[in-house]
GROMACS .gro file of C-alpha atoms in nm:
model
  479
    1MET     CA    1   0.022   0.011  -0.009
    2GLU     CA    2   0.108   0.343  -0.074
    3VAL     CA    3   0.269   0.582   0.203
    4SER     CA    4  -0.045   0.826   0.132
    5ASN     CA    5  -0.285   0.615   0.143
    6LEU     CA    6  -0.211   0.354   0.461
    7TRP     CA    7  -0.069   0.695   0.688
    8ASP     CA    8  -0.504   0.808   0.569
    9LYS     CA    9  -0.606   0.431   0.640
   10TRP     CA   10  -0.513   0.473   0.992
   11VAL     CA   11  -0.628   0.850   1.042
   12GLY     CA   12  -0.986   0.745   0.922
   13GLU     CA   13  -0.974   0.426   1.195
   14ALA     CA   14  -0.861   0.682   1.475
   15LEU     CA   15  -1.107   0.972   1.315
   16SER     CA   16  -1.397   0.649   1.330
   17LYS     CA   17  -1.322   0.597   1.697
   18LEU     CA   18  -1.290   0.956   1.811
   19ASP     CA   19  -1.690   0.995   1.592
   20SER     CA   20  -1.772   0.704   1.872
   21LEU     CA   21  -1.651   0.871   2.130
   22LYS     CA   22  -1.847   1.154   1.965
   23LEU     CA   23  -1.477   1.362   2.000
   24LEU     CA   24  -1.520   1.500   1.688
   25ARG     CA   25  -1.391   1.878   1.689
   26SER     CA   26  -1.527   2.085   1.418
   27LEU     CA   27  -1.465   2.492   1.325
   28ARG     CA   28  -1.799   2.683   1.380
   29PRO     CA   29  -1.753   2.950   1.052
   30LEU     CA   30  -1.910   3.315   1.187
   31TYR     CA   31  -2.043   3.632   0.969
   32LEU     CA   32  -1.926   3.932   1.112
   33PRO     CA   33  -2.139   4.230   1.136
   34ASN     CA   34  -2.211   4.361   0.721
   35GLU     CA   35  -1.969   4.103   0.578
   36GLN     CA   36  -2.253   3.859   0.411
   37GLN     CA   37  -2.356   4.181   0.226
   38ARG     CA   38  -2.089   4.293   0.143
   39MET     CA   39  -2.032   3.872  -0.015
   40ASN     CA   40  -2.378   3.928  -0.160
   41ASN     CA   41  -2.239   4.268  -0.366
   42THR     CA   42  -1.837   4.166  -0.409
   43GLY     CA   43  -1.835   3.837  -0.432
   44VAL     CA   44  -1.593   3.846  -0.128
   45SER     CA   45  -1.553   4.032   0.171
   46GLY     CA   46  -1.360   4.317   0.079
   47LYS     CA   47  -1.112   4.384  -0.239
   48ASN     CA   48  -0.984   4.162  -0.380
   49GLU     CA   49  -0.798   4.327  -0.593
   50TYR     CA   50  -0.416   4.375  -0.419
   51GLU     CA   51  -0.184   4.650  -0.525
   52VAL     CA   52   0.128   4.500  -0.620
   53PHE     CA   53   0.483   4.623  -0.744
   54ASP     CA   54   0.784   4.510  -0.998
   55GLU     CA   55   1.076   4.638  -0.782
   56MET     CA   56   1.205   4.762  -0.412
   57GLN     CA   57   1.009   5.164  -0.300
   58PRO     CA   58   1.094   5.331  -0.059
   59TRP     CA   59   0.876   5.190   0.215
   60ASP     CA   60   1.023   4.853   0.157
   61ARG     CA   61   1.358   5.004   0.340
   62SER     CA   62   1.114   5.070   0.659
   63SER     CA   63   1.194   4.664   0.702
   64VAL     CA   64   1.535   4.702   0.804
   65ASN     CA   65   1.648   5.057   0.882
   66VAL     CA   66   1.580   5.057   1.264
   67SER     CA   67   1.677   5.302   1.596
   68ILE     CA   68   1.742   5.262   1.890
   69SER     CA   69   1.798   5.544   2.168
   70GLU     CA   70   2.131   5.625   2.295
   71PRO     CA   71   2.090   5.500   2.645
   72THR     CA   72   1.979   5.151   2.483
   73TYR     CA   73   2.262   5.172   2.300
   74ARG     CA   74   2.505   5.243   2.556
   75ASN     CA   75   2.332   4.927   2.715
   76TRP     CA   76   2.384   4.744   2.496
   77LEU     CA   77   2.772   4.778   2.428
   78LEU     CA   78   2.780   4.776   2.821
   79GLU     CA   79   2.556   4.439   2.802
   80ILE     CA   80   2.365   4.596   3.075
   81PRO     CA   81   2.006   4.398   3.079
   82SER     CA   82   1.641   4.582   2.940
   83SER     CA   83   1.350   4.595   3.065
   84GLY     CA   84   1.260   4.799   2.741
   85ASP     CA   85   1.183   5.102   3.017
   86GLU     CA   86   1.459   5.372   2.867
   87ILE     CA   87   1.176   5.306   2.545
   88VAL     CA   88   0.929   5.551   2.733
   89HIS     CA   89   1.080   5.913   2.852
   90GLY     CA   90   0.881   5.930   3.206
   91GLU     CA   91   0.924   5.878   3.593
   92SER     CA   92   0.771   5.548   3.476
   93LEU     CA   93   0.554   5.336   3.229
   94ALA     CA   94   0.222   5.520   3.411
   95ASP     CA   95   0.306   5.859   3.253
   96ASP     CA   96   0.181   5.769   2.904
   97THR     CA   97   0.417   6.014   2.747
   98PHE     CA   98   0.559   5.829   2.449
   99GLY     CA   99   0.758   6.049   2.197
  100THR     CA  100   1.073   6.126   2.062
  101SER     CA  101   1.138   6.530   2.095
  102GLN     CA  102   1.367   6.460   2.470
  103GLN     CA  103   1.636   6.133   2.300
  104HIS     CA  104   1.895   6.103   2.060
  105PHE     CA  105   1.844   5.784   1.845
  106LYS     CA  106   2.088   5.605   1.631
  107ARG     CA  107   2.042   5.465   1.387
  108LEU     CA  108   2.092   5.087   1.257
  109LEU     CA  109   2.063   4.831   0.940
  110LEU     CA  110   1.863   4.500   1.039
  111PHE     CA  111   2.051   4.178   0.921
  112SER     CA  112   1.922   4.005   1.268
  113GLY     CA  113   1.534   3.968   1.164
  114ASN     CA  114   1.341   3.724   0.982
  115ASP     CA  115   1.175   3.962   0.764
  116TYR     CA  116   1.357   3.865   0.405
  117LEU     CA  117   1.049   3.975   0.185
  118GLY     CA  118   1.014   4.293   0.353
  119LEU     CA  119   0.630   4.274   0.372
  120SER     CA  120   0.599   4.380   0.658
  121SER     CA  121   0.536   4.760   0.522
  122HIS     CA  122   0.396   4.665   0.203
  123PRO     CA  123   0.119   4.855   0.176
  124ALA     CA  124  -0.154   4.610   0.042
  125VAL     CA  125  -0.009   4.439   0.409
  126ARG     CA  126  -0.103   4.726   0.618
  127ARG     CA  127  -0.404   4.892   0.426
  128ALA     CA  128  -0.534   4.441   0.468
  129ALA     CA  129  -0.511   4.488   0.862
  130ALA     CA  130  -0.626   4.834   0.871
  131GLU     CA  131  -0.984   4.821   0.616
  132ALA     CA  132  -1.011   4.452   0.828
  133ALA     CA  133  -0.957   4.643   1.127
  134ARG     CA  134  -1.183   4.919   1.099
  135ASP     CA  135  -1.501   4.717   0.992
  136TYR     CA  136  -1.445   4.408   1.222
  137GLY     CA  137  -1.266   4.515   1.498
  138MET     CA  138  -1.011   4.238   1.631
  139GLY     CA  139  -1.306   4.014   1.547
  140PRO     CA  140  -1.511   3.723   1.810
  141ARG     CA  141  -1.246   3.595   2.078
  142GLY     CA  142  -1.264   3.311   2.130
  143SER     CA  143  -1.115   2.961   1.982
  144PRO     CA  144  -1.154   2.834   1.652
  145LEU     CA  145  -1.390   2.542   1.747
  146ILE     CA  146  -1.648   2.845   1.966
  147CYS     CA  147  -1.668   3.161   1.821
  148GLY     CA  148  -1.342   3.257   1.675
  149TYR     CA  149  -1.325   3.138   1.303
  150THR     CA  150  -1.456   3.390   1.009
  151TYR     CA  151  -1.445   3.410   0.648
  152HIS     CA  152  -1.131   3.589   0.667
  153HIS     CA  153  -0.981   3.265   0.894
  154ARG     CA  154  -1.124   3.036   0.572
  155LEU     CA  155  -0.953   3.273   0.311
  156LEU     CA  156  -0.667   3.263   0.432
  157GLU     CA  157  -0.655   2.860   0.474
  158SER     CA  158  -0.738   2.807   0.182
  159SER     CA  159  -0.439   3.059   0.003
  160LEU     CA  160  -0.191   2.858   0.188
  161ALA     CA  161  -0.333   2.502   0.109
  162SER     CA  162  -0.290   2.627  -0.283
  163LEU     CA  163   0.032   2.761  -0.220
  164LYS     CA  164   0.149   2.390   0.002
  165LYS     CA  165  -0.030   2.213  -0.321
  166LYS     CA  166  -0.191   2.026  -0.019
  167GLU     CA  167  -0.579   1.992   0.037
  168ASP     CA  168  -0.655   2.220   0.334
  169CYS     CA  169  -0.459   2.362   0.581
  170LEU     CA  170  -0.549   2.508   0.959
  171LEU     CA  171  -0.483   2.777   1.110
  172CYS     CA  172  -0.261   2.800   1.437
  173PRO     CA  173  -0.226   3.132   1.697
  174THR     CA  174   0.168   3.044   1.629
  175GLY     CA  175   0.405   2.822   1.418
  176PHE     CA  176   0.537   2.687   1.799
  177SER     CA  177   0.161   2.616   1.845
  178ALA     CA  178   0.124   2.458   1.468
  179ASN     CA  179   0.443   2.203   1.522
  180MET     CA  180   0.306   2.112   1.904
  181ALA     CA  181  -0.047   2.078   1.816
  182LEU     CA  182   0.092   1.818   1.514
  183MET     CA  183   0.338   1.585   1.765
  184VAL     CA  184   0.003   1.557   2.022
  185ALA     CA  185  -0.242   1.498   1.791
  186LEU     CA  186   0.030   1.214   1.618
  187GLY     CA  187   0.082   1.089   2.024
  188ASN     CA  188  -0.346   1.055   2.004
  189LEU     CA  189  -0.296   0.887   1.675
  190ALA     CA  190  -0.118   0.571   1.842
  191SER     CA  191  -0.318   0.591   2.149
  192LEU     CA  192  -0.695   0.621   2.002
  193LEU     CA  193  -0.505   0.270   1.686
  194ALA     CA  194  -0.469   0.078   2.019
  195ALA     CA  195  -0.630  -0.216   2.129
  196GLY     CA  196  -0.611  -0.139   2.529
  197ASN     CA  197  -0.554   0.177   2.683
  198VAL     CA  198  -0.217   0.226   2.630
  199PRO     CA  199  -0.026   0.124   2.299
  200VAL     CA  200   0.230  -0.173   2.394
  201LYS     CA  201   0.558  -0.124   2.182
  202ASP     CA  202   0.440  -0.218   1.831
  203GLU     CA  203   0.117   0.012   1.834
  204LYS     CA  204   0.334   0.313   1.918
  205ILE     CA  205   0.486   0.550   1.658
  206ALA     CA  206   0.844   0.630   1.631
  207ILE     CA  207   0.878   0.981   1.564
  208PHE     CA  208   1.244   1.076   1.433
  209SER     CA  209   1.385   1.427   1.454
  210ASP     CA  210   1.682   1.625   1.359
  211GLU     CA  211   1.881   1.710   1.606
  212LEU     CA  212   1.919   2.051   1.528
  213ASN     CA  213   1.489   2.104   1.466
  214HIS     CA  214   1.320   2.376   1.627
  215ALA     CA  215   1.261   2.384   1.992
  216SER     CA  216   0.926   2.328   1.922
  217ILE     CA  217   0.897   2.041   1.747
  218ILE     CA  218   1.116   1.882   2.065
  219ASP     CA  219   0.857   1.992   2.277
  220GLY     CA  220   0.591   1.902   2.130
  221ILE     CA  221   0.724   1.518   2.081
  222ARG     CA  222   0.854   1.538   2.435
  223LEU     CA  223   0.449   1.630   2.530
  224ALA     CA  224   0.324   1.353   2.324
  225GLU     CA  225   0.539   1.092   2.476
  226ARG     CA  226   0.439   1.214   2.767
  227GLN     CA  227   0.122   1.073   2.668
  228ARG     CA  228   0.279   0.727   2.619
  229SER     CA  229   0.223   0.678   2.292
  230VAL     CA  230   0.504   0.734   2.080
  231GLU     CA  231   0.856   0.711   2.076
  232PHE     CA  232   1.132   0.921   2.052
  233PHE     CA  233   1.523   0.942   1.757
  234VAL     CA  234   1.706   1.172   1.714
  235TYR     CA  235   1.962   1.138   1.401
  236LYS     CA  236   2.256   1.348   1.387
  237HIS     CA  237   2.191   1.640   1.169
  238CYS     CA  238   2.093   1.582   0.828
  239ASP     CA  239   2.287   1.251   0.841
  240MET     CA  240   2.098   0.989   0.603
  241SER     CA  241   2.311   0.696   0.727
  242HIS     CA  242   2.233   0.777   1.113
  243LEU     CA  243   1.820   0.820   1.019
  244ARG     CA  244   1.842   0.484   0.780
  245ALA     CA  245   2.031   0.297   1.005
  246LEU     CA  246   1.762   0.383   1.278
  247LEU     CA  247   1.456   0.297   1.074
  248SER     CA  248   1.565   0.005   0.993
  249ASN     CA  249   1.649  -0.123   1.357
  250CYS     CA  250   1.312  -0.018   1.413
  251LYS     CA  251   1.045  -0.263   1.369
  252MET     CA  252   0.745   0.009   1.488
  253LYS     CA  253   0.515   0.018   1.174
  254LYS     CA  254   0.416   0.365   1.260
  255LYS     CA  255   0.704   0.563   1.153
  256VAL     CA  256   0.703   0.928   1.111
  257VAL     CA  257   1.010   1.131   1.001
  258VAL     CA  258   1.030   1.494   1.132
  259THR     CA  259   1.254   1.747   0.980
  260ASP     CA  260   1.313   2.155   0.949
  261SER     CA  261   1.300   2.255   0.583
  262LEU     CA  262   1.579   2.538   0.635
  263PHE     CA  263   1.745   2.502   0.970
  264SER     CA  264   1.765   2.902   1.176
  265MET     CA  265   2.017   2.889   1.338
  266ASP     CA  266   2.283   2.758   1.043
  267GLY     CA  267   2.082   2.758   0.745
  268ASP     CA  268   2.135   2.511   0.560
  269PHE     CA  269   1.852   2.255   0.400
  270ALA     CA  270   1.724   1.921   0.481
  271PRO     CA  271   1.882   1.667   0.203
  272MET     CA  272   1.476   1.667   0.056
  273LEU     CA  273   1.520   1.345  -0.192
  274GLU     CA  274   1.674   1.171   0.018
  275LEU     CA  275   1.403   1.209   0.288
  276VAL     CA  276   1.167   1.126  -0.002
  277GLU     CA  277   1.370   0.838  -0.082
  278LEU     CA  278   1.298   0.698   0.253
  279ARG     CA  279   0.974   0.770   0.277
  280ARG     CA  280   0.906   0.466   0.029
  281LYS     CA  281   1.120   0.279   0.111
  282HIS     CA  282   0.991   0.281   0.524
  283ASN     CA  283   0.561   0.385   0.460
  284LEU     CA  284   0.687   0.706   0.649
  285LEU     CA  285   0.424   1.046   0.725
  286LEU     CA  286   0.683   1.314   0.590
  287VAL     CA  287   0.676   1.610   0.815
  288ILE     CA  288   0.859   1.906   0.721
  289ASP     CA  289   0.831   2.267   0.910
  290ASP     CA  290   0.891   2.534   0.616
  291ALA     CA  291   0.935   2.856   0.886
  292HIS     CA  292   1.190   2.964   0.726
  293GLY     CA  293   1.166   2.843   0.322
  294THR     CA  294   0.800   2.962   0.288
  295PHE     CA  295   0.856   3.237   0.027
  296VAL     CA  296   1.177   3.223   0.036
  297CYS     CA  297   1.216   2.907  -0.176
  298GLY     CA  298   1.054   2.761  -0.490
  299LYS     CA  299   0.904   2.930  -0.857
  300SER     CA  300   0.592   3.055  -0.637
  301GLY     CA  301   0.708   3.072  -0.284
  302GLY     CA  302   0.560   2.734  -0.211
  303GLY     CA  303   0.860   2.665  -0.038
  304VAL     CA  304   1.170   2.417   0.014
  305ALA     CA  305   0.977   2.069  -0.114
  306GLU     CA  306   0.877   2.313  -0.445
  307GLU     CA  307   1.241   2.386  -0.476
  308PHE     CA  308   1.299   2.004  -0.456
  309GLU     CA  309   1.043   1.972  -0.645
  310CYS     CA  310   0.920   1.680  -0.392
  311GLU     CA  311   0.587   1.892  -0.274
  312ARG     CA  312   0.397   1.553  -0.327
  313ASP     CA  313   0.617   1.328  -0.113
  314VAL     CA  314   0.591   1.609   0.188
  315ASP     CA  315   0.283   1.469   0.366
  316ILE     CA  316   0.213   1.741   0.618
  317CYS     CA  317   0.425   2.099   0.580
  318ILE     CA  318   0.407   2.310   0.900
  319GLY     CA  319   0.477   2.698   0.845
  320THR     CA  320   0.436   3.038   0.912
  321LEU     CA  321   0.329   3.401   0.873
  322SER     CA  322   0.591   3.611   1.112
  323LYS     CA  323   0.860   3.536   0.888
  324ALA     CA  324   0.934   3.597   0.511
  325ALA     CA  325   0.548   3.665   0.496
  326GLY     CA  326   0.587   3.888   0.746
  327CYS     CA  327   0.254   3.934   0.966
  328HIS     CA  328   0.200   3.646   1.239
  329GLY     CA  329   0.039   3.330   1.279
  330GLY     CA  330   0.138   2.957   1.172
  331PHE     CA  331  -0.026   2.725   0.981
  332ILE     CA  332  -0.063   2.318   0.897
  333ALA     CA  333  -0.068   2.201   0.606
  334CYS     CA  334  -0.209   1.865   0.534
  335SER     CA  335  -0.538   1.675   0.417
  336LYS     CA  336  -0.854   1.724   0.555
  337ARG     CA  337  -0.858   1.429   0.740
  338TRP     CA  338  -0.518   1.510   0.909
  339LYS     CA  339  -0.682   1.899   0.935
  340GLN     CA  340  -0.983   1.657   1.104
  341LEU     CA  341  -0.774   1.508   1.391
  342ILE     CA  342  -0.587   1.758   1.463
  343GLN     CA  343  -0.853   2.059   1.535
  344SER     CA  344  -0.979   1.715   1.771
  345ARG     CA  345  -0.704   1.619   1.944
  346GLY     CA  346  -0.400   1.956   1.828
  347ARG     CA  347  -0.439   2.088   2.244
  348SER     CA  348  -0.267   2.376   2.157
  349PHE     CA  349  -0.500   2.451   1.895
  350ILE     CA  350  -0.816   2.359   2.058
  351PHE     CA  351  -0.700   2.632   2.330
  352SER     CA  352  -0.548   2.926   2.195
  353THR     CA  353  -0.741   3.195   2.077
  354ALA     CA  354  -0.823   3.227   1.738
  355THR     CA  355  -0.647   3.474   1.524
  356PRO     CA  356  -0.750   3.834   1.590
  357VAL     CA  357  -0.943   3.925   1.168
  358PRO     CA  358  -0.726   4.171   1.102
  359ILE     CA  359  -0.415   4.005   1.125
  360ALA     CA  360  -0.562   3.648   0.941
  361ALA     CA  361  -0.657   3.965   0.649
  362ALA     CA  362  -0.298   4.100   0.656
  363GLY     CA  363  -0.142   3.747   0.641
  364HIS     CA  364  -0.371   3.691   0.306
  365ALA     CA  365  -0.296   4.003   0.110
  366ALA     CA  366   0.090   3.900   0.248
  367VAL     CA  367   0.055   3.493   0.103
  368ILE     CA  368  -0.104   3.699  -0.278
  369VAL     CA  369   0.203   4.011  -0.292
  370ALA     CA  370   0.409   3.731  -0.182
  371LYS     CA  371   0.349   3.560  -0.466
  372ARG     CA  372   0.284   3.790  -0.706
  373GLU     CA  373   0.601   3.996  -0.669
  374THR     CA  374   0.866   3.757  -0.794
  375TRP     CA  375   1.154   4.002  -0.814
  376ARG     CA  376   1.108   3.970  -0.420
  377ARG     CA  377   1.241   3.663  -0.390
  378ARG     CA  378   1.476   3.699  -0.700
  379GLU     CA  379   1.645   4.044  -0.455
  380LEU     CA  380   1.686   3.861  -0.175
  381TRP     CA  381   1.886   3.569  -0.380
  382ASN     CA  382   2.081   3.803  -0.472
  383ARG     CA  383   2.194   3.922  -0.201
  384VAL     CA  384   2.268   3.545  -0.080
  385GLU     CA  385   2.519   3.594  -0.435
  386ASP     CA  386   2.664   3.957  -0.252
  387PHE     CA  387   2.772   3.810   0.040
  388ARG     CA  388   2.876   3.514  -0.100
  389ALA     CA  389   3.122   3.703  -0.393
  390LEU     CA  390   3.204   3.963  -0.124
  391THR     CA  391   3.337   3.726   0.120
  392GLY     CA  392   3.434   3.406  -0.075
  393ILE     CA  393   3.158   3.176   0.210
  394ALA     CA  394   2.982   2.928  -0.006
  395ILE     CA  395   2.634   3.051   0.141
  396SER     CA  396   2.357   2.815   0.079
  397SER     CA  397   2.056   3.072   0.189
  398PRO     CA  398   1.989   3.370   0.329
  399ILE     CA  399   2.023   3.280   0.672
  400ILE     CA  400   2.496   3.334   0.780
  401SER     CA  401   2.571   3.198   1.048
  402LEU     CA  402   2.973   3.273   1.187
  403ILE     CA  403   3.113   3.041   1.436
  404VAL     CA  404   3.305   3.208   1.677
  405GLY     CA  405   3.294   2.989   1.935
  406SER     CA  406   3.292   3.149   2.265
  407GLU     CA  407   3.035   3.360   2.472
  408GLU     CA  408   3.301   3.617   2.455
  409LYS     CA  409   3.382   3.651   2.110
  410ALA     CA  410   3.025   3.658   2.013
  411LEU     CA  411   2.949   3.895   2.212
  412LYS     CA  412   3.251   4.128   2.138
  413ALA     CA  413   3.210   4.092   1.776
  414SER     CA  414   2.829   4.239   1.788
  415ARG     CA  415   2.912   4.561   1.950
  416LYS     CA  416   3.173   4.635   1.719
  417LEU     CA  417   2.917   4.578   1.440
  418LEU     CA  418   2.651   4.780   1.734
  419LYS     CA  419   2.949   5.058   1.706
  420SER     CA  420   2.881   5.008   1.289
  421GLY     CA  421   2.550   5.075   1.249
  422PHE     CA  422   2.451   4.680   1.200
  423HIS     CA  423   2.220   4.530   1.462
  424VAL     CA  424   2.365   4.207   1.441
  425THR     CA  425   2.274   3.959   1.739
  426ALA     CA  426   2.522   3.721   1.891
  427ILE     CA  427   2.353   3.351   1.954
  428ARG     CA  428   2.461   3.208   2.271
  429PRO     CA  429   2.339   2.853   2.478
  430PRO     CA  430   2.045   2.737   2.579
  431THR     CA  431   1.992   2.854   2.198
  432VAL     CA  432   2.331   2.682   2.054
  433PRO     CA  433   2.578   2.425   2.194
  434PRO     CA  434   2.900   2.580   2.430
  435ASN     CA  435   3.159   2.686   2.278
  436SER     CA  436   2.950   2.738   1.916
  437CYS     CA  437   2.890   3.095   1.986
  438ARG     CA  438   2.814   3.241   1.659
  439LEU     CA  439   2.687   3.563   1.447
  440ARG     CA  440   2.392   3.557   1.301
  441ILE     CA  441   2.247   3.734   1.022
  442ALA     CA  442   1.972   3.725   0.822
  443LEU     CA  443   1.955   3.899   0.480
  444SER     CA  444   1.652   4.042   0.297
  445ALA     CA  445   1.485   4.158  -0.059
  446ALA     CA  446   1.514   4.538   0.161
  447HIS     CA  447   1.882   4.534   0.116
  448THR     CA  448   2.091   4.677  -0.142
  449THR     CA  449   2.410   4.535  -0.247
  450ASP     CA  450   2.578   4.870  -0.082
  451ASP     CA  451   2.463   4.758   0.229
  452LEU     CA  452   2.616   4.410   0.209
  453ARG     CA  453   2.917   4.591   0.097
  454LYS     CA  454   2.943   4.784   0.416
  455LEU     CA  455   2.835   4.490   0.690
  456THR     CA  456   3.155   4.290   0.507
  457SER     CA  457   3.341   4.555   0.548
  458ALA     CA  458   3.267   4.580   0.895
  459LEU     CA  459   3.326   4.240   0.922
  460SER     CA  460   3.628   4.236   0.771
  461SER     CA  461   3.776   4.444   1.034
  462TYR     CA  462   3.803   4.146   1.271
  463ILE     CA  463   3.732   3.824   1.092
  464ASN     CA  464   3.932   3.639   0.857
  465PHE     CA  465   3.686   3.505   0.581
  466GLN     CA  466   3.989   3.376   0.468
  467ASP     CA  467   4.048   3.082   0.690
  468THR     CA  468   3.761   2.956   0.554
  469GLY     CA  469   3.863   2.818   0.273
  470GLY     CA  470   3.530   2.917   0.104
  471THR     CA  471   3.335   2.610   0.282
  472SER     CA  472   3.305   2.707   0.582
  473LEU     CA  473   3.079   2.958   0.814
  474HIS     CA  474   3.371   2.812   1.117
  475ILE     CA  475   3.514   3.168   1.120
  476HIS     CA  476   3.814   3.250   1.237
  477SER     CA  477   3.786   3.568   1.522
  478LYS     CA  478   4.027   3.896   1.490
  479LEU     CA  479   3.916   4.030   1.832
   0.00000   0.00000   0.00000
């Protein structure tokens, strides 16, 4: 039996069990005031046209140009922790006196954000949020299973399902909650199909996870483990020989491999084609977290699976709108059956308030703009080429981690960049292992070639690019 048919069978059996227990949960779509009349008049809720552009506009730069106050600047240089109070002048936050007239500011070029396409400042995205807020407020505040699901949520889900070439999509409050919901639902699947109250070993689900997967995947698996319905195997980062051995030695029938598609701290891609081969051989469920690949990779922005031409071989795709879409929220692109299972058993979805309507409207606008303004992806990858040419380092994505080693060196390098006018964060434990502290640089379509020249010039004063040999991101610091 084909992989998809086998898992479809298991999910179908789980849904039948939930139905018999009267535990199936369904969304409860609502029309907001005046929404039905507007749909009758226009065929859609509000405007269906989004203004798009052929090249970078002045407002795009606002996604990479930021300012900090002089007190904040001094504190950062001295590594003094901030409570955030210095962004407000006055005796206390209770003064409600926000402003700039009494403070001096330092302008910085941001190289630490995840707004890869610069869409957070796009007029169409801003207008969609503003119009939805004006017409509907924040929307009904409840979970999607009670009263929080509207036309705007469905519109966004449909556009994401189409982007990912999947049957359906489930919108979640965040990408973190999306991974948590899926992993817990997997644990529930094993419990529902077990002959007894607790699955025996052969009835459990084996989950194989890359050792550098995002914390949300790890935490979700740990929560599923507490149900005593899954077993957790960690394979070495992108090491298909290790994964192959683990799969071959595992006698459990239900196997799942979950991996980041584009790793957020190292900037490398999962070996998608080898994973697809293993999927077919072992009848496993292939799940990818495409948080950093969605809208960035692929001709239409469909992500890493589109880039590697294996969309049909990825069973479930987790994503987020908080990065390249410049908005907020997470999603799970999957089949209708999987959606029904997750919305019935995924606790982080069930017990969370739905995304506010203006955010859902902005997200839908961002999906449309990201697909149409293909120049943004082109410019982003041009900046990747710029960095390669200027440093000689063969980076493979817009995420660049320059590993300097000790925490002291990473912090010192970040401070020096701050003095040069660049916002580049030092990444330290527990985000990364000890002695692998790094400067994490994130490129954007809103950056220019001149920005890259200035950044690499500043970096070269205390980093020896030539020591990398053009292939390694482990660099020798002059500090």
